[in-house]
mmCIF file of C-alpha atoms in Angstrom:
data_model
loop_
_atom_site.group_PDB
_atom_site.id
_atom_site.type_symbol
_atom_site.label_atom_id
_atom_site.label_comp_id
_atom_site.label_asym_id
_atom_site.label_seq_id
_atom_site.Cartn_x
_atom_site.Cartn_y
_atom_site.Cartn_z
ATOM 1 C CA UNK B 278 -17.251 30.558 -17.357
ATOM 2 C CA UNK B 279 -16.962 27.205 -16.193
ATOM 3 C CA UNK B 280 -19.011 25.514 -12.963
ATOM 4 C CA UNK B 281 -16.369 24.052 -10.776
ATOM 5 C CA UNK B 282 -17.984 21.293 -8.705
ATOM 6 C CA UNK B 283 -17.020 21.579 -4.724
ATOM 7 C CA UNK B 284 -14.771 19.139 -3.146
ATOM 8 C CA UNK B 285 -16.501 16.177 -1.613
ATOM 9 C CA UNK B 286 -15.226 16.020 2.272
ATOM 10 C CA UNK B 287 -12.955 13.092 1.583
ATOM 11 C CA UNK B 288 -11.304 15.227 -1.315
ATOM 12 C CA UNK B 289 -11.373 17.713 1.282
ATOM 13 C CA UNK B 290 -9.312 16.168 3.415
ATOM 14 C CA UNK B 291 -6.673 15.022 1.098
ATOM 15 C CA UNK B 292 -5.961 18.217 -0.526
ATOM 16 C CA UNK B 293 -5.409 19.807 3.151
ATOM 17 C CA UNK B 294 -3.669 16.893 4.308
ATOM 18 C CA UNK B 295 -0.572 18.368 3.647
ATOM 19 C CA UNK B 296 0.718 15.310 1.370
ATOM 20 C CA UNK B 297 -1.255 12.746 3.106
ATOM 21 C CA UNK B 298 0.402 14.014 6.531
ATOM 22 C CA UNK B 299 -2.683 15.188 8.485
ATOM 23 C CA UNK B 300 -2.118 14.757 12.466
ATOM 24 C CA UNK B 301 -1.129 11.427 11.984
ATOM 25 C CA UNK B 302 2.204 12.224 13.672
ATOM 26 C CA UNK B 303 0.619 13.690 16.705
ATOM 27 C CA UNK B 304 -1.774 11.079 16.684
ATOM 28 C CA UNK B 305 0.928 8.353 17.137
ATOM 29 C CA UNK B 306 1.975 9.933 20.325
ATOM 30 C CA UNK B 307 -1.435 9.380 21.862
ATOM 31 C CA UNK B 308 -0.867 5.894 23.078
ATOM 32 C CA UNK B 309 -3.850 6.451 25.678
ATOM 33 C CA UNK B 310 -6.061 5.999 22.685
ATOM 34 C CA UNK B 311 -5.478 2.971 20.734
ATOM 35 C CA UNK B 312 -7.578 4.269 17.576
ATOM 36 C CA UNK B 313 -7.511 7.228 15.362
ATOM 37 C CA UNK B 314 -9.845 10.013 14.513
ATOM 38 C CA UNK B 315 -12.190 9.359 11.369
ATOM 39 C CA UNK B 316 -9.867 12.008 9.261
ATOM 40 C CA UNK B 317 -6.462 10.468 10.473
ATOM 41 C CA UNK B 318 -7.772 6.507 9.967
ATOM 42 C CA UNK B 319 -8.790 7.860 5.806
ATOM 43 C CA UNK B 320 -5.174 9.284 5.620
ATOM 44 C CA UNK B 321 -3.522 6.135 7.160
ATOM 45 C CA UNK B 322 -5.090 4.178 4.257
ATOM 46 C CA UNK B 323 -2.623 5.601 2.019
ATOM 47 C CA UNK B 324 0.332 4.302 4.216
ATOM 48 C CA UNK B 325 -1.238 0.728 3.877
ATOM 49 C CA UNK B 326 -3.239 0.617 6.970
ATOM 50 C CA UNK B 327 -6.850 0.395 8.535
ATOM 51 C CA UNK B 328 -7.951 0.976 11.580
ATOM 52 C CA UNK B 329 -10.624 -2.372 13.017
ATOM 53 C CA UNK B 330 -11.468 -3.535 16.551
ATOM 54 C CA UNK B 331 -12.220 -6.657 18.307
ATOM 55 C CA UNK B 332 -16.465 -6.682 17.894
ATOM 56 C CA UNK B 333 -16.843 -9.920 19.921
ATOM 57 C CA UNK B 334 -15.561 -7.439 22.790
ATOM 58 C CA UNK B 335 -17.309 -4.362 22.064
ATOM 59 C CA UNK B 336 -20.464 -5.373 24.247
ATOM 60 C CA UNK B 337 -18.586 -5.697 27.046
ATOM 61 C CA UNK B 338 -15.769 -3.148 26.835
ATOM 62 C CA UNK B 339 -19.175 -0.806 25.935
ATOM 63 C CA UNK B 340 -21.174 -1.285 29.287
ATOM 64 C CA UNK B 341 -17.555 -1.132 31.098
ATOM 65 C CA UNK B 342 -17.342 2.240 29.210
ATOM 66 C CA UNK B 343 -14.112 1.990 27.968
ATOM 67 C CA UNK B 344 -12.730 2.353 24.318
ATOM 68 C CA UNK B 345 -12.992 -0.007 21.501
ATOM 69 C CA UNK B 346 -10.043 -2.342 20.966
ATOM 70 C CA UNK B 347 -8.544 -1.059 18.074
ATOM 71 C CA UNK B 348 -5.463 -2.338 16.194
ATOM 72 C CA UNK B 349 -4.461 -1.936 12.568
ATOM 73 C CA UNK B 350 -4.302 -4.015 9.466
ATOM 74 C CA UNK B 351 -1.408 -3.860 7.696
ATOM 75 C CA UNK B 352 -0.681 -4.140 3.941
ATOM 76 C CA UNK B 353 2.320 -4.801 1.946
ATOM 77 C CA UNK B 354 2.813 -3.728 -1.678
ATOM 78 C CA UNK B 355 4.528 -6.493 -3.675
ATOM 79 C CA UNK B 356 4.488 -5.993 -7.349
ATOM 80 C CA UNK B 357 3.666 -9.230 -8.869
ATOM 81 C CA UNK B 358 3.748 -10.293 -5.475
ATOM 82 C CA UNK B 359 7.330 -11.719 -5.251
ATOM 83 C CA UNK B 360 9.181 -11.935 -2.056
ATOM 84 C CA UNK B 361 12.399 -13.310 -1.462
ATOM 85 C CA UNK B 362 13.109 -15.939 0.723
ATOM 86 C CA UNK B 363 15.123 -13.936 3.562
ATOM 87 C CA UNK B 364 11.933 -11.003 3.239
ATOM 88 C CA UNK B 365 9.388 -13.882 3.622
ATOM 89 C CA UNK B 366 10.861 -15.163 6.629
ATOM 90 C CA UNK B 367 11.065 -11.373 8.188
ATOM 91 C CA UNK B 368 7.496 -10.997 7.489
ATOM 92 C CA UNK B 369 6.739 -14.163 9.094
ATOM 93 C CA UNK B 370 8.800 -13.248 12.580
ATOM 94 C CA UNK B 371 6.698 -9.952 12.441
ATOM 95 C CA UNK B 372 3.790 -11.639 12.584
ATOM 96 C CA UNK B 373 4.877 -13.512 15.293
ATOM 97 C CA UNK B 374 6.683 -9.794 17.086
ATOM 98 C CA UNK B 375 3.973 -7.257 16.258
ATOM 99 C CA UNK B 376 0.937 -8.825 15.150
ATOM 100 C CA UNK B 377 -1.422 -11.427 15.901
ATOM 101 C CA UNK B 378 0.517 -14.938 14.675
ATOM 102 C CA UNK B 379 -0.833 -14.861 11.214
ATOM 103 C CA UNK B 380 0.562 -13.663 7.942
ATOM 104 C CA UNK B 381 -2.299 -13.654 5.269
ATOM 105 C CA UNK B 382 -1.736 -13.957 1.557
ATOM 106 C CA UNK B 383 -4.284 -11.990 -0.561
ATOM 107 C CA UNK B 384 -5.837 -12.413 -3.595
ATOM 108 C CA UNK B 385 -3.807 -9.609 -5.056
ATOM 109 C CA UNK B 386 -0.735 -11.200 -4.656
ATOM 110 C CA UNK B 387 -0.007 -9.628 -1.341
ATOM 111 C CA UNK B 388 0.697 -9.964 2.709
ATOM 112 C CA UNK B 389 -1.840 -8.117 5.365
ATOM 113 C CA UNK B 390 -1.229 -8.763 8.873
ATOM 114 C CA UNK B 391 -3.965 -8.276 11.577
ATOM 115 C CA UNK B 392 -4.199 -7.494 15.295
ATOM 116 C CA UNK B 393 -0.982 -4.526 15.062
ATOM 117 C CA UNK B 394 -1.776 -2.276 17.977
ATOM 118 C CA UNK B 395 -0.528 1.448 17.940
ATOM 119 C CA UNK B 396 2.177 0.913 19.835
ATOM 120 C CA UNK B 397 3.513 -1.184 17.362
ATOM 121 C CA UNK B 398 2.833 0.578 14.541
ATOM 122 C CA UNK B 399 6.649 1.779 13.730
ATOM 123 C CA UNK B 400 8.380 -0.901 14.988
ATOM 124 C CA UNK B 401 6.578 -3.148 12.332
ATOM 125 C CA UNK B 402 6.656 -0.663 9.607
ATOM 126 C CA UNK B 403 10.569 -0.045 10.370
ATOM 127 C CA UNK B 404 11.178 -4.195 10.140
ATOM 128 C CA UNK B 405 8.812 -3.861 6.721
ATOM 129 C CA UNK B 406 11.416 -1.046 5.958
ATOM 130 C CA UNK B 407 14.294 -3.365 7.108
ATOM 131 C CA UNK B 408 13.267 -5.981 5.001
ATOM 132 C CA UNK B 409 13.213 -3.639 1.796
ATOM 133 C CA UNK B 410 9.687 -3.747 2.031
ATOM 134 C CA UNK B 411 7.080 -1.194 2.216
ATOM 135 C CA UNK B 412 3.210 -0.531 2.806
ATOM 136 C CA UNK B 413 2.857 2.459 0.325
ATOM 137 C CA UNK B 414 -0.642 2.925 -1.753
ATOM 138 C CA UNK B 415 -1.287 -0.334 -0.635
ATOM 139 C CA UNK B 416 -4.350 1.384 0.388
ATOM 140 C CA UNK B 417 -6.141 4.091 0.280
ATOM 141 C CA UNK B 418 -7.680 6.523 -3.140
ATOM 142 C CA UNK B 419 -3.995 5.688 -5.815
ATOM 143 C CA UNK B 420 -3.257 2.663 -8.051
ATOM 144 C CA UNK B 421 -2.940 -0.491 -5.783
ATOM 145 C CA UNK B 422 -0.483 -3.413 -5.797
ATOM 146 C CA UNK B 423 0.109 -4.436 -9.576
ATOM 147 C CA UNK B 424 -0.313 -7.903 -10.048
ATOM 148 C CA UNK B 425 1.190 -10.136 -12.931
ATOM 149 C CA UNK B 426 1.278 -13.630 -13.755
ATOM 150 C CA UNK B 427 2.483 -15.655 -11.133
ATOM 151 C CA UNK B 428 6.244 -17.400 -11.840
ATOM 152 C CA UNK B 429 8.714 -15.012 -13.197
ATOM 153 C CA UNK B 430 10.951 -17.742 -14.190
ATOM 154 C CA UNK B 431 8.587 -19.816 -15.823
ATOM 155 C CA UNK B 432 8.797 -18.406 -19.291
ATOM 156 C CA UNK B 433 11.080 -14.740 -20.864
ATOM 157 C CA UNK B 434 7.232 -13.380 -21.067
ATOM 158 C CA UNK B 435 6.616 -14.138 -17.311
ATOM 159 C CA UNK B 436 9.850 -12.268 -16.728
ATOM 160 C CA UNK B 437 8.044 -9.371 -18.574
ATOM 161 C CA UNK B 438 5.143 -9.193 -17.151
ATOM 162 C CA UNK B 439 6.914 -9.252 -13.633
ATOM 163 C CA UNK B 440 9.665 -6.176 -14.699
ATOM 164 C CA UNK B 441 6.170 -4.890 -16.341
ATOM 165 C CA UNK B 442 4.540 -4.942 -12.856
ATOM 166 C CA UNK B 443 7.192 -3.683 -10.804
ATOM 167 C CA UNK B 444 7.580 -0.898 -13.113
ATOM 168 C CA UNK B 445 4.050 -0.013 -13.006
ATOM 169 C CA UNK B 446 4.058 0.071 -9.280
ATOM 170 C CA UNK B 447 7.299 2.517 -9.033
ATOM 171 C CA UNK B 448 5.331 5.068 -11.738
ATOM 172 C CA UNK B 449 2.289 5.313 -9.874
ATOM 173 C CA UNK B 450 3.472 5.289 -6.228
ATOM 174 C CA UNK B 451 2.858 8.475 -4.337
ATOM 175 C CA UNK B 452 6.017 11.132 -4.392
ATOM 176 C CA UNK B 453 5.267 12.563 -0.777
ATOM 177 C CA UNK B 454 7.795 11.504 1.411
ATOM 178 C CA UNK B 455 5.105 11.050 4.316
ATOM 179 C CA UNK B 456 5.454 7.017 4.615
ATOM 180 C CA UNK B 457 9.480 7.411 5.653
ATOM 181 C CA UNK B 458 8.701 10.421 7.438
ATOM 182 C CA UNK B 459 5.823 9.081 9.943
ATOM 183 C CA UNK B 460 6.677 5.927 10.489
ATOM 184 C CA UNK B 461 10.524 4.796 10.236
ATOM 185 C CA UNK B 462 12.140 8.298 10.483
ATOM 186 C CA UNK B 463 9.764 9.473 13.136
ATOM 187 C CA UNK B 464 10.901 13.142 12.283
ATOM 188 C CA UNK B 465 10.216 15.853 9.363
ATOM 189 C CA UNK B 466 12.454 15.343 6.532
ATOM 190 C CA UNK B 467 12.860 18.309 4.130
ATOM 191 C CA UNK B 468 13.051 17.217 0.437
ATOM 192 C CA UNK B 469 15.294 18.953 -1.746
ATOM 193 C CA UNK B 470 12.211 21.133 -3.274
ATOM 194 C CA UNK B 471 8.941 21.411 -2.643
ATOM 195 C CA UNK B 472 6.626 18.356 -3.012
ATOM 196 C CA UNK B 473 4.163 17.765 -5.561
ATOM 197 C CA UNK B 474 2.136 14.796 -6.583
ATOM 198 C CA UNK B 475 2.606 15.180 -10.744
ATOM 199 C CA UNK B 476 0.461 12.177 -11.380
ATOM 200 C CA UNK B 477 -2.324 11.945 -8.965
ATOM 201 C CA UNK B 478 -2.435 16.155 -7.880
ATOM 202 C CA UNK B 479 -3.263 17.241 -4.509
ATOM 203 C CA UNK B 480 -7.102 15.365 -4.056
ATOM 204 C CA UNK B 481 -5.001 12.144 -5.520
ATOM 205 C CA UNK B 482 -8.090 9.450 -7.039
ATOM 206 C CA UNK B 483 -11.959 9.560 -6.310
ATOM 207 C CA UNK B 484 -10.957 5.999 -5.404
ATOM 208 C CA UNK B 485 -8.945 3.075 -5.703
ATOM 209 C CA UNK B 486 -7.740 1.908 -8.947
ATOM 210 C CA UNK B 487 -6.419 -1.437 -9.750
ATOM 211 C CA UNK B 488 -4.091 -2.378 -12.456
ATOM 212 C CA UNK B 489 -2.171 -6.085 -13.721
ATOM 213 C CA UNK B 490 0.303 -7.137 -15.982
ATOM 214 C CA UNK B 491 -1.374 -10.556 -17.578
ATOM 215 C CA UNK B 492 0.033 -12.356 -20.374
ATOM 216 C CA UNK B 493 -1.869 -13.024 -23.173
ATOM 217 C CA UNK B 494 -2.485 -16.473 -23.385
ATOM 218 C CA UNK B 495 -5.408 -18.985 -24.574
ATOM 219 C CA UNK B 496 -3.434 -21.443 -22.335
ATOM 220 C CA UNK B 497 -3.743 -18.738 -19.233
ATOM 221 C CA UNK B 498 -7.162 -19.179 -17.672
ATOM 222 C CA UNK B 499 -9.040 -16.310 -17.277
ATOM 223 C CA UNK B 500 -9.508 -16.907 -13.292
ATOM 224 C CA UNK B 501 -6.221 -15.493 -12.564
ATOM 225 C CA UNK B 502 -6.684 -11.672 -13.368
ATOM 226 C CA UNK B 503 -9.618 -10.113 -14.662
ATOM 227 C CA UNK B 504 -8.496 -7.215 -17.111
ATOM 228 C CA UNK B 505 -10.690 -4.475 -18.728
ATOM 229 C CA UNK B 506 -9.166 -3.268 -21.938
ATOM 230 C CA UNK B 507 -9.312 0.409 -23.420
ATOM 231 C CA UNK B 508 -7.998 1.193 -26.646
ATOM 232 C CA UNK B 509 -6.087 4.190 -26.387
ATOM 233 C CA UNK B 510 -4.163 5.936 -29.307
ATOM 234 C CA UNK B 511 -2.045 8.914 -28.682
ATOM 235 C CA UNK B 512 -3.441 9.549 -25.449
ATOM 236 C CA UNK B 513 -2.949 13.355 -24.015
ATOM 237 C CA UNK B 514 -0.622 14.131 -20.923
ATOM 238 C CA UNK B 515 -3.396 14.885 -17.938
ATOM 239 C CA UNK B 516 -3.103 18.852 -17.264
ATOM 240 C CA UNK B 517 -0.764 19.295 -15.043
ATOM 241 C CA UNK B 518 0.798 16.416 -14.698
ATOM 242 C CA UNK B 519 4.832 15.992 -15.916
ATOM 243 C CA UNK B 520 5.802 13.778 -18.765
ATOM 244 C CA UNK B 521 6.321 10.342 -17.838
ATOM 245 C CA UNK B 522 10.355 10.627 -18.813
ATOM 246 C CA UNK B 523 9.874 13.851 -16.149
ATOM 247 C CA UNK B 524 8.853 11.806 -13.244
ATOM 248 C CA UNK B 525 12.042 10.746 -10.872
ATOM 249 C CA UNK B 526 11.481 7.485 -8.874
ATOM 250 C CA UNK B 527 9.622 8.594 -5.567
ATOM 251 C CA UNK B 528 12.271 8.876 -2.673
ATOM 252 C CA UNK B 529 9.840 7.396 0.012
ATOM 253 C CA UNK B 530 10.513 3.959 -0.306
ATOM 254 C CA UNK B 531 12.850 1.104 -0.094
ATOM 255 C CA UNK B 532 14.331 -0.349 -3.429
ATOM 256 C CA UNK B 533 13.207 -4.183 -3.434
ATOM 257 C CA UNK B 534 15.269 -7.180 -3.985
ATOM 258 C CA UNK B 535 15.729 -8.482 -7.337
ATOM 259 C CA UNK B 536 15.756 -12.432 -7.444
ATOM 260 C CA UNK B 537 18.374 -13.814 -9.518
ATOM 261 C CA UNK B 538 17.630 -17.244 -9.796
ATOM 262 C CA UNK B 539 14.207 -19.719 -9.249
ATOM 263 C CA UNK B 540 15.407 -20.666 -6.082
ATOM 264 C CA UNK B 541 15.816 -16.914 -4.689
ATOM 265 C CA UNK B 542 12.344 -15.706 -5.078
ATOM 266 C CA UNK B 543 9.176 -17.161 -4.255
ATOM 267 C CA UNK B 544 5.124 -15.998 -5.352
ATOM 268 C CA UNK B 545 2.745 -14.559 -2.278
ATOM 269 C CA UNK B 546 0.294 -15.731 -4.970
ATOM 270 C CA UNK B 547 1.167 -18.838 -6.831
ATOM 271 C CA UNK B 548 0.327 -19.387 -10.452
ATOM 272 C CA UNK B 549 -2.386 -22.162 -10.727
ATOM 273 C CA UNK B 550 -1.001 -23.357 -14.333
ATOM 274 C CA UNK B 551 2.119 -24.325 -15.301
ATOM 275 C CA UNK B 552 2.258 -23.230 -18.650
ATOM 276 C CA UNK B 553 5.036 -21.416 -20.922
ATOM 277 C CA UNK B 554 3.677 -18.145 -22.927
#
């Protein structure tokens, strides 16, 4: 007989979350409070949000006794973090729309924009949406926005690594159709069967996880992603997970843009050498 160790309360959560649902739905509706419960803000994580507040006015707003001023962070997922022009220029008006005039590139070859108050939490994600973009896994306990060597069109092995990325990204996104469901459909949607989550299971990760596509290169300096290496022969199919040839592409979010030439695409990230592979 085997000791089973209990759920930790975060693991909890997710596993009752119904698919990383929760109450976020009704919580939407309550405009009167710009926040979110501490269950609903770890659950929003996983549709590419946090929850923050203004702390130069939470002195004041405190002895007036009136609620924090919250508003979210969003986060994009870009594999290899490639935008075209036309989505780059739609992030840039929602900035401007929905959020606080800033568009920030991160170090993992992403976009986060700040200061996106509840209100304007599905008009932004539906223009994400619009632009073919999404905020999926961007956050939260699943594998995070796959990064690759900057430059698809730089060298055939920068191509690679860039299919490599986005490919990487599609396999491990979440299959629950929550995202689309929450925020741009604004309604339950019934998926042809019954959902499951054949990679991650119902508790998904203990926490993030963070994966690359690099190129192997002494010319490539080692600054621009950090990669641990596991040799791994034959490895065994997690139990009760489905075969990776079994796993459909998740139907909960948009299909990006492929560029077709240099001058269609452009890096959220640039590459800081210019150097074939």
């Amino acid at each position: 007989m085997t000791d089973q160790k209990p759920l930790s309360r975060n693991e909890t959560l997710k596993a009752g979350s119904d698919f990383l649902r929760g109450t976020l739905p009704e919580a939407l509706e309550q405009q009167a409070f710009g926040g979110l419960t501490e269950d609903e803000g770890q659950l929003v994580k996983f549709h590419g949000m946090y929850v923050q507040d203004d702390r130069d006015l939470r002195p004041e707003r405190a002895k007036r006794k009136l609620d924090r001023a919250y508003s979210f962070m969003a986060r994009l997922r870009i594999p290899a973090g490639i935008l075209t022009p036309r989505q780059y220029l739609a992030m840039d008006q929602l900035a401007d729309t929905y959020a606080n005039h800033t568009l920030r590139l991160t170090t993992r070859q992403t976009i986060q924009f700040h200061g996106v108050i509840k209100a304007n939490l599905r008009a932004s994600l539906r223009a994400i949406d619009a632009a073919l973009l999404d905020s999926i896994a961007a956050c939260g306990d699943v594998n995070r926005n796959v990064m690759a060597t900057s430059n698809p069109f730089l060298s055939r092995a920068h191509t690679e690594a860039a299919e490599a990325a986005r490919t990487l990204s599609a396999h491990f996104l979440p299959r629950t159709g929550a995202w689309r469901e929450i925020f741009i459909e604004d309604e339950p949607v019934t998926p042809p069967q019954p959902e499951a989550e054949p990679i991650y299971g119902a508790t998904y990760l203990p926490r993030k996880f963070k994966t690359s596509s690099p190129i192997a290169s002494s010319a490539t300096p080692s600054s621009l992603v950090a990669a641990w290496e596991r040799p791994m022969a034959n490895p065994k199919p997690i139990p009760g997970s489905a075969p990776s040839s079994a796993i459909a592409p998740p139907p909960n979010c948009s299909k990006p843009r492929k560029p077709s030439s240099p001058s269609s695409a452009i890096s959220a990230i640039g590459a800081t050498a210019n150097m074939p592979a």
